[in-house]
Coordinates of C-alpha atoms in Angstrom, one line a residue:
Chain A
M1 CA -34.3 -27.1 19.0
I2 CA -34.7 -28.2 22.5
L3 CA -35.1 -24.1 23.2
A4 CA -37.8 -23.8 20.3
T5 CA -40.1 -27.2 21.9
L6 CA -40.3 -25.5 25.1
A7 CA -41.0 -21.9 23.5
L8 CA -43.9 -23.8 21.9
I9 CA -44.6 -26.1 24.9
A10 CA -45.3 -22.9 26.9
Y11 CA -47.2 -21.2 24.7
A12 CA -49.0 -24.2 24.2
G13 CA -49.4 -24.1 28.1
V14 CA -50.9 -21.0 28.0
I15 CA -53.7 -21.9 25.4
V16 CA -54.7 -24.7 27.2
E17 CA -55.2 -23.1 30.4
A18 CA -57.3 -20.0 28.6
A19 CA -59.6 -22.9 26.8
A20 CA -59.8 -25.1 29.6
R21 CA -60.7 -22.2 31.6
A22 CA -63.7 -21.1 29.4
T23 CA -65.0 -24.5 27.7
S24 CA -67.7 -22.1 25.9
V25 CA -65.5 -20.5 23.7
A26 CA -62.4 -22.7 23.8
A27 CA -63.2 -23.6 19.9
L28 CA -62.6 -19.5 19.4
I29 CA -59.4 -19.9 21.8
G30 CA -58.2 -22.8 20.2
A31 CA -58.6 -21.2 17.0
L32 CA -56.6 -17.8 17.7
G33 CA -53.7 -20.2 19.8
A34 CA -53.3 -22.7 16.4
V35 CA -52.9 -19.2 14.5
G36 CA -50.7 -18.2 17.0
V37 CA -47.8 -22.0 16.9
L38 CA -48.4 -21.4 13.1
M39 CA -46.7 -18.2 13.7
L40 CA -44.2 -19.0 16.8
V41 CA -43.4 -22.2 13.7
F42 CA -42.8 -20.0 11.1
V43 CA -40.8 -17.1 13.4
L44 CA -38.6 -20.4 14.5
W45 CA -38.1 -21.9 10.7
R46 CA -37.0 -18.5 9.4
A47 CA -35.3 -16.8 12.6
D48 CA -37.5 -13.4 11.9
D49 CA -39.1 -12.5 15.1
E50 CA -41.3 -10.0 13.3
L51 CA -44.6 -12.5 13.8
L52 CA -43.6 -13.1 17.3
P53 CA -45.4 -10.0 19.3
W54 CA -48.3 -11.0 17.1
A55 CA -48.1 -14.3 18.0
L56 CA -47.7 -13.6 21.8
L57 CA -51.0 -11.2 21.1
L58 CA -52.9 -13.8 19.9
A59 CA -52.2 -16.0 23.2
G60 CA -53.4 -12.7 25.6
L61 CA -56.1 -12.2 23.4
G62 CA -57.2 -16.0 23.9
Y63 CA -56.7 -15.4 27.6
G64 CA -58.7 -12.3 27.8
L65 CA -61.6 -14.1 26.1
S66 CA -61.2 -16.7 28.5
L67 CA -61.8 -13.7 31.7
A68 CA -64.2 -12.2 29.4
V69 CA -66.6 -15.2 29.7
R70 CA -65.6 -16.5 32.9
H71 CA -67.8 -15.9 36.1
G72 CA -66.6 -16.0 39.5
G73 CA -63.8 -14.5 41.3
V74 CA -60.4 -13.5 40.6
A75 CA -58.0 -16.3 38.0
E76 CA -55.4 -16.7 39.9
G77 CA -53.0 -18.1 37.2
A78 CA -53.0 -14.8 35.3
P79 CA -49.4 -14.2 36.8
L80 CA -48.8 -17.8 35.2
V81 CA -50.2 -16.8 32.1
G82 CA -47.9 -13.4 31.9
A83 CA -44.9 -15.6 33.1
G84 CA -45.7 -18.0 30.4
L85 CA -45.7 -15.3 27.4
L86 CA -42.7 -14.2 28.1
L87 CA -40.8 -17.2 28.8
C88 CA -42.2 -18.1 25.1
G89 CA -40.8 -14.9 24.0
E90 CA -37.2 -15.7 25.7
L91 CA -37.2 -18.9 24.8
V92 CA -38.0 -17.9 20.7
S93 CA -35.2 -15.7 21.3
W94 CA -32.9 -17.3 22.6
S95 CA -33.5 -20.7 20.2
L96 CA -32.9 -17.8 17.4
D97 CA -29.7 -17.1 19.1
E98 CA -28.0 -20.7 19.1
R99 CA -28.5 -20.8 15.4
F100 CA -25.3 -19.1 14.7
A101 CA -22.7 -22.1 15.2
I102 CA -21.1 -19.9 18.4
E103 CA -18.7 -22.4 20.5
A104 CA -19.7 -20.9 23.9
D105 CA -18.5 -21.6 27.6
R106 CA -20.7 -23.7 29.3
S107 CA -21.3 -20.8 32.2
I108 CA -22.5 -18.5 29.6
V109 CA -25.5 -20.5 29.2
A110 CA -26.1 -21.2 32.6
A111 CA -25.8 -17.8 33.1
R112 CA -28.4 -17.0 30.9
G113 CA -31.0 -19.7 32.0
G114 CA -30.2 -18.4 35.2
A115 CA -30.9 -14.7 34.3
L116 CA -34.3 -16.2 32.4
A117 CA -35.6 -18.0 35.4
G118 CA -34.8 -14.7 37.8
L119 CA -36.4 -13.0 35.3
V120 CA -39.9 -15.1 35.2
L121 CA -39.8 -16.0 38.6
G122 CA -39.6 -11.9 38.9
G123 CA -42.9 -11.7 36.8
V124 CA -44.5 -13.4 38.8
L125 CA -43.6 -12.1 41.7
L126 CA -44.7 -8.9 40.1
G127 CA -47.9 -10.2 39.0
G128 CA -48.9 -12.5 41.7
L129 CA -48.4 -8.6 43.9
V130 CA -50.5 -6.8 41.5
L131 CA -53.3 -9.6 42.1
A132 CA -52.4 -9.6 45.9
V133 CA -53.0 -5.4 46.2
A134 CA -56.1 -6.3 44.3
A135 CA -57.5 -8.1 46.8
A136 CA -56.1 -6.1 49.7
P137 CA -59.0 -3.9 51.3
L138 CA -57.6 -0.5 50.1
G139 CA -60.0 1.1 48.3
G140 CA -60.9 1.6 44.6
G141 CA -61.3 4.6 42.9
L142 CA -59.5 6.4 40.5
G143 CA -55.9 6.9 42.2
W144 CA -55.5 3.2 41.1
T145 CA -56.5 4.3 37.4
V146 CA -54.6 6.7 37.6
V147 CA -51.0 4.8 38.5
G148 CA -52.4 2.3 35.9
A149 CA -52.7 5.5 33.3
A150 CA -49.4 6.5 34.5
A151 CA -47.7 2.5 34.2
V152 CA -48.9 2.8 30.5
V153 CA -47.6 5.8 29.7
A154 CA -44.2 4.7 31.3
L155 CA -44.3 1.5 29.2
L156 CA -45.1 3.5 25.7
G157 CA -42.8 5.8 26.6
L158 CA -40.1 3.4 27.4
A159 CA -41.1 1.4 23.9
A160 CA -40.9 4.9 21.7
R161 CA -37.3 5.5 23.4
L162 CA -36.0 2.1 22.3
S163 CA -37.7 2.0 19.2
R164 CA -36.1 5.5 18.8
S165 CA -32.2 4.3 19.5
Chain B
M1 CA -19.1 0.3 19.8
T2 CA -22.4 0.3 17.4
R3 CA -25.4 -0.7 19.9
I4 CA -28.4 -3.3 18.4
D5 CA -31.3 -3.1 20.3
S6 CA -33.6 -6.1 20.2
S7 CA -37.1 -5.7 19.1
R8 CA -38.8 -7.9 21.6
I9 CA -38.4 -5.5 24.1
V10 CA -40.3 -2.5 22.2
A11 CA -42.7 -5.7 21.9
Y12 CA -42.8 -6.3 25.7
A13 CA -43.4 -2.5 26.5
G14 CA -46.4 -2.7 23.6
L15 CA -47.7 -5.9 25.1
A16 CA -47.7 -4.7 28.4
A17 CA -49.4 -1.2 27.7
F18 CA -52.1 -2.9 25.7
G19 CA -52.8 -5.5 28.6
L20 CA -52.8 -2.6 31.2
V21 CA -55.3 -0.5 29.1
A22 CA -57.2 -4.2 28.7
G23 CA -57.5 -4.1 32.4
L24 CA -57.8 -0.5 33.3
V25 CA -61.0 -0.7 30.2
A26 CA -62.4 -3.7 31.3
G27 CA -61.8 -3.3 35.2
R28 CA -59.8 -7.1 35.3
V29 CA -57.1 -7.1 37.5
E30 CA -56.1 -10.5 35.9
L31 CA -54.9 -8.6 33.2
V32 CA -52.6 -6.2 34.5
A33 CA -51.4 -9.8 35.9
V34 CA -50.6 -10.8 32.9
A35 CA -48.9 -7.6 31.4
A36 CA -47.0 -7.2 34.5
P37 CA -44.7 -9.9 33.5
L38 CA -43.7 -8.6 30.2
A39 CA -43.8 -4.5 31.8
L40 CA -40.5 -5.7 34.1
A41 CA -38.8 -8.0 31.4
A42 CA -39.4 -4.2 29.2
V43 CA -37.8 -2.2 32.1
V44 CA -35.2 -4.9 33.0
G45 CA -34.3 -4.6 29.0
A46 CA -34.4 -0.9 29.4
G47 CA -32.0 -1.0 32.5
L48 CA -29.4 -3.1 30.7
V49 CA -28.4 -0.4 28.7
R50 CA -24.4 0.1 29.1
D51 CA -21.7 0.2 26.7
P52 CA -19.1 -2.1 27.6
G53 CA -16.4 -0.7 25.7
V54 CA -15.1 -3.4 24.6
S55 CA -11.1 -3.5 22.9
A56 CA -9.2 -6.2 21.3
T57 CA -5.8 -6.7 20.2
L58 CA -4.5 -9.7 18.5
T59 CA -1.0 -10.6 17.4
L60 CA 0.6 -13.8 16.1
D61 CA 3.6 -15.7 17.4
R62 CA 5.7 -15.2 13.8
E63 CA 4.8 -14.0 10.4
R64 CA 6.1 -17.0 8.5
A65 CA 5.1 -20.1 9.0
L66 CA 5.2 -23.9 7.2
E67 CA 2.2 -25.7 5.5
G68 CA 0.8 -27.4 8.2
D69 CA 2.0 -25.6 10.8
D70 CA 0.0 -24.1 13.8
V71 CA 0.9 -21.0 14.7
G72 CA 0.0 -19.4 17.8
G73 CA -1.1 -16.5 18.5
T74 CA -2.8 -14.1 21.6
I75 CA -6.1 -11.9 21.6
A76 CA -6.1 -9.1 24.7
L77 CA -9.5 -8.4 25.2
S78 CA -10.0 -5.6 27.9
S79 CA -13.6 -3.8 28.7
A80 CA -14.6 -0.5 30.2
A81 CA -17.7 -2.7 32.2
P82 CA -17.7 -6.3 32.7
V83 CA -19.2 -8.7 29.8
D84 CA -22.2 -11.7 30.2
R85 CA -21.0 -13.1 26.5
L86 CA -18.6 -11.7 24.5
E87 CA -18.3 -13.4 20.7
L88 CA -15.6 -13.3 18.8
Y89 CA -14.6 -14.3 15.2
V90 CA -11.4 -13.8 13.9
S91 CA -11.5 -12.9 10.1
L92 CA -9.4 -15.7 8.1
P93 CA -8.7 -16.7 4.7
R94 CA -10.1 -20.2 4.0
E95 CA -6.3 -21.5 3.7
L96 CA -6.2 -20.9 7.7
Q97 CA -8.5 -22.4 10.7
L98 CA -8.4 -21.2 14.6
V99 CA -8.3 -24.7 16.4
E100 CA -10.6 -23.3 19.4
G101 CA -13.1 -22.9 17.1
N102 CA -14.3 -19.8 14.9
P103 CA -16.4 -18.0 16.4
R104 CA -16.4 -18.7 20.1
A105 CA -18.3 -16.8 23.2
I106 CA -16.5 -16.0 26.3
S107 CA -17.3 -14.1 29.8
L108 CA -15.1 -10.5 29.9
A109 CA -14.2 -9.5 33.3
A110 CA -11.7 -6.6 32.6
S111 CA -9.5 -8.0 30.7
R112 CA -8.6 -11.5 29.2
T113 CA -5.8 -12.6 27.1
L114 CA -7.2 -15.5 25.1
D115 CA -4.5 -18.1 23.2
V116 CA -5.4 -19.0 19.9
A117 CA -3.8 -21.4 17.6
L118 CA -3.9 -21.3 13.6
R119 CA -3.7 -24.1 11.6
C120 CA -2.2 -23.5 8.0
E121 CA -3.7 -25.5 5.6
R122 CA -2.5 -24.1 2.4
W123 CA 0.2 -22.0 1.8
G124 CA 0.0 -18.1 0.6
A125 CA 0.0 -14.7 1.7
F126 CA -2.4 -13.7 4.5
A127 CA -3.5 -11.3 6.4
V128 CA -5.3 -12.6 9.9
G129 CA -7.9 -10.7 11.4
P130 CA -9.4 -8.0 12.3
V131 CA -11.5 -9.3 15.4
A132 CA -15.0 -8.9 14.6
L133 CA -16.9 -7.9 18.3
R134 CA -20.3 -8.8 19.7
A135 CA -20.8 -7.9 23.2
R136 CA -24.1 -8.7 24.6
D137 CA -26.2 -8.7 28.0
R138 CA -26.9 -11.9 29.9
L139 CA -30.7 -11.6 28.2
G140 CA -29.4 -10.8 24.7
F141 CA -31.4 -7.7 24.8
H142 CA -29.1 -5.5 23.6
S143 CA -26.2 -6.0 21.6
W144 CA -22.9 -4.0 20.7
E145 CA -20.5 -4.4 17.8
A146 CA -17.0 -3.5 16.8
V147 CA -13.9 -4.7 14.5
A148 CA -11.0 -3.9 16.2
G149 CA -6.9 -5.8 16.1
G150 CA -6.3 -4.7 12.7
A151 CA -4.5 -7.2 10.2
Q152 CA -1.5 -9.3 10.8
P153 CA 0.7 -10.7 7.8
L154 CA 1.1 -14.4 7.7
R155 CA 3.1 -16.3 5.4
V156 CA 2.6 -19.7 4.9
Y157 CA 4.9 -21.4 2.7
P158 CA 4.7 -24.6 0.8
S159 CA 6.3 -27.8 1.9
A160 CA 8.5 -28.6 -0.4
E161 CA 8.6 -32.5 -1.8
T162 CA 11.7 -34.3 -1.4
V163 CA 13.7 -34.1 -5.0
R164 CA 15.7 -37.0 -5.5
A165 CA 17.2 -36.5 -8.9
L166 CA 17.5 -33.1 -11.1
L167 CA 17.6 -32.8 -14.7
A168 CA 21.0 -32.1 -15.8
P169 CA 20.8 -29.5 -18.2
L170 CA 22.5 -30.0 -21.9
E171 CA 24.7 -26.9 -21.1
T172 CA 26.3 -25.5 -18.0
Q173 CA 27.6 -21.7 -17.0
V174 CA 31.1 -20.7 -16.7
F175 CA 30.7 -20.4 -12.9
V176 CA 31.9 -23.0 -10.1
G177 CA 29.2 -25.7 -9.2
N178 CA 28.0 -29.4 -8.0
Q179 CA 26.7 -30.1 -12.1
T180 CA 29.6 -31.6 -14.1
A181 CA 29.8 -30.5 -17.6
R182 CA 30.6 -31.8 -20.8
T183 CA 32.8 -29.9 -21.6
K184 CA 36.7 -31.0 -20.8
G185 CA 38.6 -28.6 -18.1
D186 CA 39.7 -28.9 -14.5
G187 CA 37.9 -30.9 -12.6
I188 CA 37.1 -33.9 -10.3
E189 CA 35.1 -36.3 -12.9
F190 CA 37.6 -38.2 -15.2
A191 CA 36.7 -37.2 -19.0
D192 CA 39.9 -38.2 -21.4
I193 CA 43.4 -39.0 -21.9
R194 CA 45.1 -37.1 -24.4
E195 CA 48.7 -36.1 -25.6
W196 CA 50.6 -33.9 -23.4
T197 CA 51.1 -30.4 -24.4
P198 CA 53.2 -27.4 -23.7
G199 CA 51.5 -25.9 -20.6
D200 CA 50.1 -28.7 -19.5
R201 CA 50.8 -29.7 -15.9
V202 CA 53.0 -32.2 -14.6
R203 CA 50.3 -33.7 -11.4
S204 CA 48.0 -34.0 -15.0
I205 CA 50.4 -36.6 -16.9
N206 CA 48.8 -40.1 -16.6
W207 CA 52.1 -42.6 -16.2
R208 CA 50.4 -45.8 -16.9
A209 CA 49.3 -44.9 -20.6
T210 CA 52.5 -43.0 -20.6
A211 CA 54.9 -46.2 -19.9
R212 CA 52.4 -47.8 -21.9
R213 CA 52.0 -45.6 -25.1
G214 CA 56.0 -44.3 -24.6
E215 CA 54.6 -40.9 -24.8
L216 CA 53.5 -38.6 -22.4
H217 CA 49.9 -38.8 -21.9
V218 CA 47.6 -36.3 -19.8
N219 CA 44.0 -37.1 -18.2
Q220 CA 41.6 -34.7 -18.6
Q221 CA 38.5 -33.8 -16.5
H222 CA 35.3 -32.7 -17.3
P223 CA 35.0 -29.0 -15.0
E224 CA 31.7 -29.0 -12.1
R225 CA 30.0 -26.0 -12.9
N226 CA 26.9 -24.1 -12.4
T227 CA 23.6 -24.2 -14.1
D228 CA 20.9 -21.5 -14.9
V229 CA 17.7 -22.9 -14.1
V230 CA 14.7 -20.6 -15.3
L231 CA 11.2 -21.7 -14.2
F232 CA 8.5 -20.8 -16.5
L233 CA 5.4 -20.5 -14.7
D234 CA 2.2 -20.5 -16.5
T235 CA -0.1 -18.4 -14.8
F236 CA -3.3 -17.9 -17.4
T237 CA -5.5 -20.5 -16.1
D238 CA -5.5 -22.7 -13.0
V239 CA -7.9 -25.8 -13.0
H240 CA -9.2 -26.7 -9.5
H241 CA -11.2 -28.9 -7.4
G242 CA -11.7 -27.4 -3.5
M243 CA -8.0 -26.2 -2.6
R244 CA -6.2 -28.6 -5.0
G245 CA -5.5 -27.4 -8.0
T246 CA -3.1 -26.6 -11.5
L247 CA -1.7 -23.6 -9.7
D248 CA -1.2 -25.2 -6.5
M249 CA 0.6 -28.2 -8.0
T250 CA 2.4 -25.3 -10.2
V251 CA 3.8 -23.4 -6.6
R252 CA 4.9 -27.2 -4.8
A253 CA 6.6 -28.2 -8.0
A254 CA 8.1 -25.1 -8.2
T255 CA 9.1 -24.3 -4.7
S256 CA 10.9 -27.9 -4.4
I257 CA 12.3 -27.4 -7.7
A258 CA 14.0 -24.4 -7.0
H259 CA 14.8 -25.6 -3.0
R260 CA 16.7 -28.6 -4.5
Y261 CA 18.7 -26.4 -7.6
L262 CA 19.7 -23.5 -5.4
Q263 CA 21.4 -26.3 -2.7
R264 CA 23.2 -27.5 -5.5
K265 CA 24.7 -23.8 -6.1
D266 CA 22.7 -23.4 -9.2
R267 CA 21.1 -19.9 -10.4
V268 CA 17.0 -20.4 -10.5
G269 CA 15.1 -17.7 -12.1
V270 CA 11.4 -17.5 -12.1
V271 CA 9.2 -15.9 -15.2
S272 CA 5.6 -16.1 -14.2
F273 CA 3.7 -15.6 -17.8
G274 CA 0.0 -15.1 -17.2
G275 CA -2.5 -12.7 -16.9
F276 CA 0.1 -10.7 -14.6
L277 CA 3.4 -11.5 -16.0
S278 CA 6.3 -11.2 -13.3
W279 CA 9.8 -12.8 -13.1
L280 CA 13.5 -13.2 -11.2
L281 CA 16.4 -12.5 -12.8
P282 CA 18.7 -16.1 -11.7
E283 CA 20.4 -15.6 -8.6
S284 CA 21.9 -18.1 -6.1
G285 CA 21.5 -18.5 -2.3
T286 CA 19.3 -18.9 0.2
R287 CA 18.1 -15.2 -0.3
Q288 CA 17.0 -16.1 -3.8
L289 CA 15.1 -19.0 -2.0
Y290 CA 13.2 -16.8 -0.3
R291 CA 12.6 -14.3 -3.0
I292 CA 10.7 -17.1 -5.0
V293 CA 8.7 -18.5 -2.4
D294 CA 8.1 -15.2 -1.9
S295 CA 7.0 -14.5 -5.2
L296 CA 5.2 -17.6 -5.8
L297 CA 3.2 -16.9 -2.5
Q298 CA 1.7 -14.3 -4.4
M299 CA 1.0 -16.0 -7.8
D300 CA -2.3 -15.6 -8.9
V301 CA -4.8 -16.2 -12.0
V302 CA -5.4 -12.8 -13.5
L303 CA -7.8 -12.8 -16.9
S304 CA -6.9 -11.1 -19.3
F305 CA -7.2 -11.6 -22.8
A306 CA -4.2 -9.4 -24.3
A307 CA -1.8 -11.4 -26.8
K308 CA 1.5 -12.2 -25.3
G309 CA 5.0 -13.3 -26.4
I310 CA 8.1 -14.0 -24.7
D311 CA 9.5 -11.1 -26.2
I312 CA 8.2 -8.7 -23.1
L313 CA 10.1 -10.2 -21.5
P314 CA 13.8 -8.7 -20.1
P315 CA 16.7 -10.7 -22.1
R316 CA 18.1 -11.1 -18.6
T317 CA 15.5 -13.3 -17.5
L318 CA 16.4 -15.7 -20.0
P319 CA 20.3 -16.1 -20.1
P320 CA 21.5 -17.9 -22.7
K321 CA 22.6 -22.1 -22.1
A322 CA 20.1 -21.7 -19.2
L323 CA 17.4 -25.1 -18.7
V324 CA 14.1 -23.7 -19.2
L325 CA 11.4 -25.7 -16.8
A326 CA 8.0 -25.1 -18.4
L327 CA 5.2 -25.9 -15.5
S328 CA 1.9 -25.4 -17.5
P329 CA -1.8 -27.2 -17.5
L330 CA -1.3 -26.2 -21.5
L331 CA -4.6 -25.0 -21.7
D332 CA -3.4 -21.4 -22.4
R333 CA -2.7 -20.9 -26.7
R334 CA -0.6 -18.1 -25.5
S335 CA 1.9 -19.8 -23.0
A336 CA 1.8 -23.1 -25.9
A337 CA 3.0 -21.2 -28.4
A338 CA 5.5 -19.1 -26.3
L339 CA 7.2 -22.1 -25.1
L340 CA 7.3 -23.4 -29.0
D341 CA 8.8 -19.4 -29.4
L342 CA 11.6 -20.9 -26.9
R343 CA 12.4 -24.2 -28.4
A344 CA 13.0 -22.3 -31.6
R345 CA 15.2 -20.1 -29.9
G346 CA 17.6 -23.0 -28.6
F347 CA 16.8 -23.0 -25.1
D348 CA 17.0 -26.2 -23.5
L349 CA 13.4 -26.9 -22.6
V350 CA 11.5 -29.1 -20.7
V351 CA 7.7 -29.2 -19.8
I352 CA 6.1 -30.6 -17.3
E353 CA 2.2 -30.2 -17.7
V354 CA 0.4 -30.0 -14.4
S355 CA -2.6 -32.1 -16.3
P356 CA -5.5 -30.2 -15.1
V357 CA -7.9 -33.8 -15.6
P358 CA -8.5 -34.7 -12.5
F359 CA -10.2 -31.9 -12.4
V360 CA -12.1 -31.5 -15.2
D361 CA -15.5 -33.7 -15.1
P362 CA -16.0 -34.9 -18.2
G363 CA -19.8 -34.4 -17.6
A364 CA -23.0 -36.9 -18.1
G365 CA -24.6 -36.5 -22.0
E366 CA -23.2 -37.9 -25.0
L367 CA -22.4 -34.0 -25.9
A368 CA -20.5 -33.8 -23.0
Q369 CA -18.3 -36.9 -23.2
L370 CA -17.5 -35.8 -26.7
A371 CA -16.4 -32.7 -26.2
Y372 CA -14.7 -34.3 -23.2
R373 CA -12.9 -36.8 -25.9
L374 CA -12.1 -33.9 -28.1
W375 CA -10.4 -31.9 -25.3
R376 CA -8.3 -34.8 -24.8
L377 CA -7.3 -35.1 -28.3
S378 CA -6.7 -32.0 -28.8
R379 CA -4.3 -32.1 -25.5
E380 CA -2.8 -35.0 -27.4
S381 CA -2.1 -33.5 -30.7
L382 CA -0.7 -30.9 -28.5
R383 CA 2.6 -32.5 -27.0
M384 CA 2.8 -34.8 -30.3
R385 CA 3.9 -30.8 -31.2
Y386 CA 6.3 -30.7 -28.6
E387 CA 7.6 -33.6 -28.6
Q388 CA 8.2 -33.4 -33.1
A389 CA 10.0 -29.9 -32.0
G390 CA 12.4 -32.1 -29.4
V391 CA 11.0 -30.9 -26.0
P392 CA 10.1 -33.4 -23.6
V393 CA 6.5 -33.2 -22.0
V394 CA 5.9 -35.2 -19.0
T395 CA 2.2 -35.3 -17.3
W396 CA 2.5 -34.7 -14.0
Q397 CA -1.1 -35.9 -12.4
D398 CA -2.5 -34.8 -9.3
G399 CA -1.0 -37.6 -6.3
Q400 CA 2.2 -38.2 -8.4
A401 CA 5.3 -38.0 -7.1
L402 CA 7.2 -35.1 -8.5
N403 CA 10.6 -37.4 -8.3
V404 CA 9.0 -39.7 -11.1
V405 CA 8.0 -37.3 -13.4
L406 CA 11.8 -35.6 -13.3
E407 CA 13.4 -39.7 -13.6
E408 CA 10.8 -39.7 -16.9
V409 CA 11.9 -36.6 -18.3
T410 CA 15.7 -37.9 -17.7
A411 CA 14.4 -41.2 -19.3
F412 CA 13.4 -39.0 -22.3
R413 CA 16.0 -37.3 -23.2
R414 CA 18.5 -40.3 -22.5
H415 CA 16.4 -42.1 -25.5
A416 CA 17.0 -38.7 -27.4
V417 CA 20.5 -39.1 -27.4
L418 CA 21.0 -42.7 -28.5
T419 CA 18.8 -42.2 -30.9
R420 CA 20.6 -39.5 -32.4
A421 CA 23.6 -42.1 -31.8

């Protein structure tokens, strides 16, 4: 129950962040977020994680929408939004794992919590690194686009390999 | 081990790729930054694929236990690689419980021995194990499942109730035992005095009676003989509520009675009369007790519509002059008829009715109540039929001491003798 609540809080945090930064489309972002929350509640209630990626995608779309209407410089909070989505997904998954009444050593629970914290922190740092690299005067152009495309291909390849195995 | 991947790695990879494409198309680096943690999770998840190769061996300290005992055992675990979270589930029948909790999760470095304690909550012949294993990485991205350890046999014997007084059969057998026979012969228990006849031993002369009557008189004794007891168990039906039921009570009573009779050097046999017919010829001794209890552990209700009578039993299972102690819920017509047939053949029969009434819900409706009352009446009628045939029938309710029931039979028999006199 605690994990599920924390997951919902993380999700709500992302939605609030997106809506606060773009008040003109706050209602639309709120609607997307509400649907996403309903999906998360369904996932937690039915212990079926099929809708989890869709809920995360809706939150991501909401944030993308807020970026689209936003004027000004780079949003520094983007890595935190990504980390929030990751945290939400992991907490939901952990909550579903804990549905089975399995007596576990306290050290195992602590180890998973630590690993999750490390993963989220690493995600924030990586996101921050991306923003830092973008802000640095390294020049733009085709090279970065190729790097981005290669990353996309690598991720899709990884997803395809894992979904096949 | 069978590997199972969490679907969320694929989801993270897909979402990250979507974010990167959106960032590239829209030219917004923030979207790439949002995608970065998800991409990192996908890569970390993919990197955690490593089969730990866990194996387990389950051993129990002993193969036999008494109801209520705790049986110790060990699960020896080993793995090729460290496992952050290993979930274990020992496959157990509901009559056995693991004291430490089942399932449980532990961490495993390379090898580890887990001590387990099994609480035997009810009698029976069980198979403990195998052990189901699930190894997971620290973040739960991948899991590996296997079944190991095999099944270990465990026999849990029912706890025997202390039976103080046993039923004395009407007739004894020819072998030496602890039961005082009704006949006269060599023994310890004084029976009568009679006139001396040639061949009588001098030491049996009753000198007081001889002096008083002026003729030689000798003492007569009741010899100590053994008896044959056949436990006739009706296993056609079982009415139960939870773990308690008529079959459970039957097995417990049979164990206690067999134990006590065998202690008295009597010969005890068992006939399980039900869908599945089984028997043990009357024997005496400790080995016979183990044979009986082992056969009782296997006892179960097998649905059968085949008409069965006592003719199908081998003749030696029911020796002449044997006391037949029937334990029956008196629910199946076949067993009821078989018992009346036994009585008609002259067997010394006692029926202990293992009452199913406490386990039956009478129902709430008027019709259900009427059916319940009719059912109780039909049972009364059946009991009357037995009593008219000279068979003592006593009802044994759940929670009642077996001693009370046996005393009731003794009282019935005593009353019957007085009436005849």
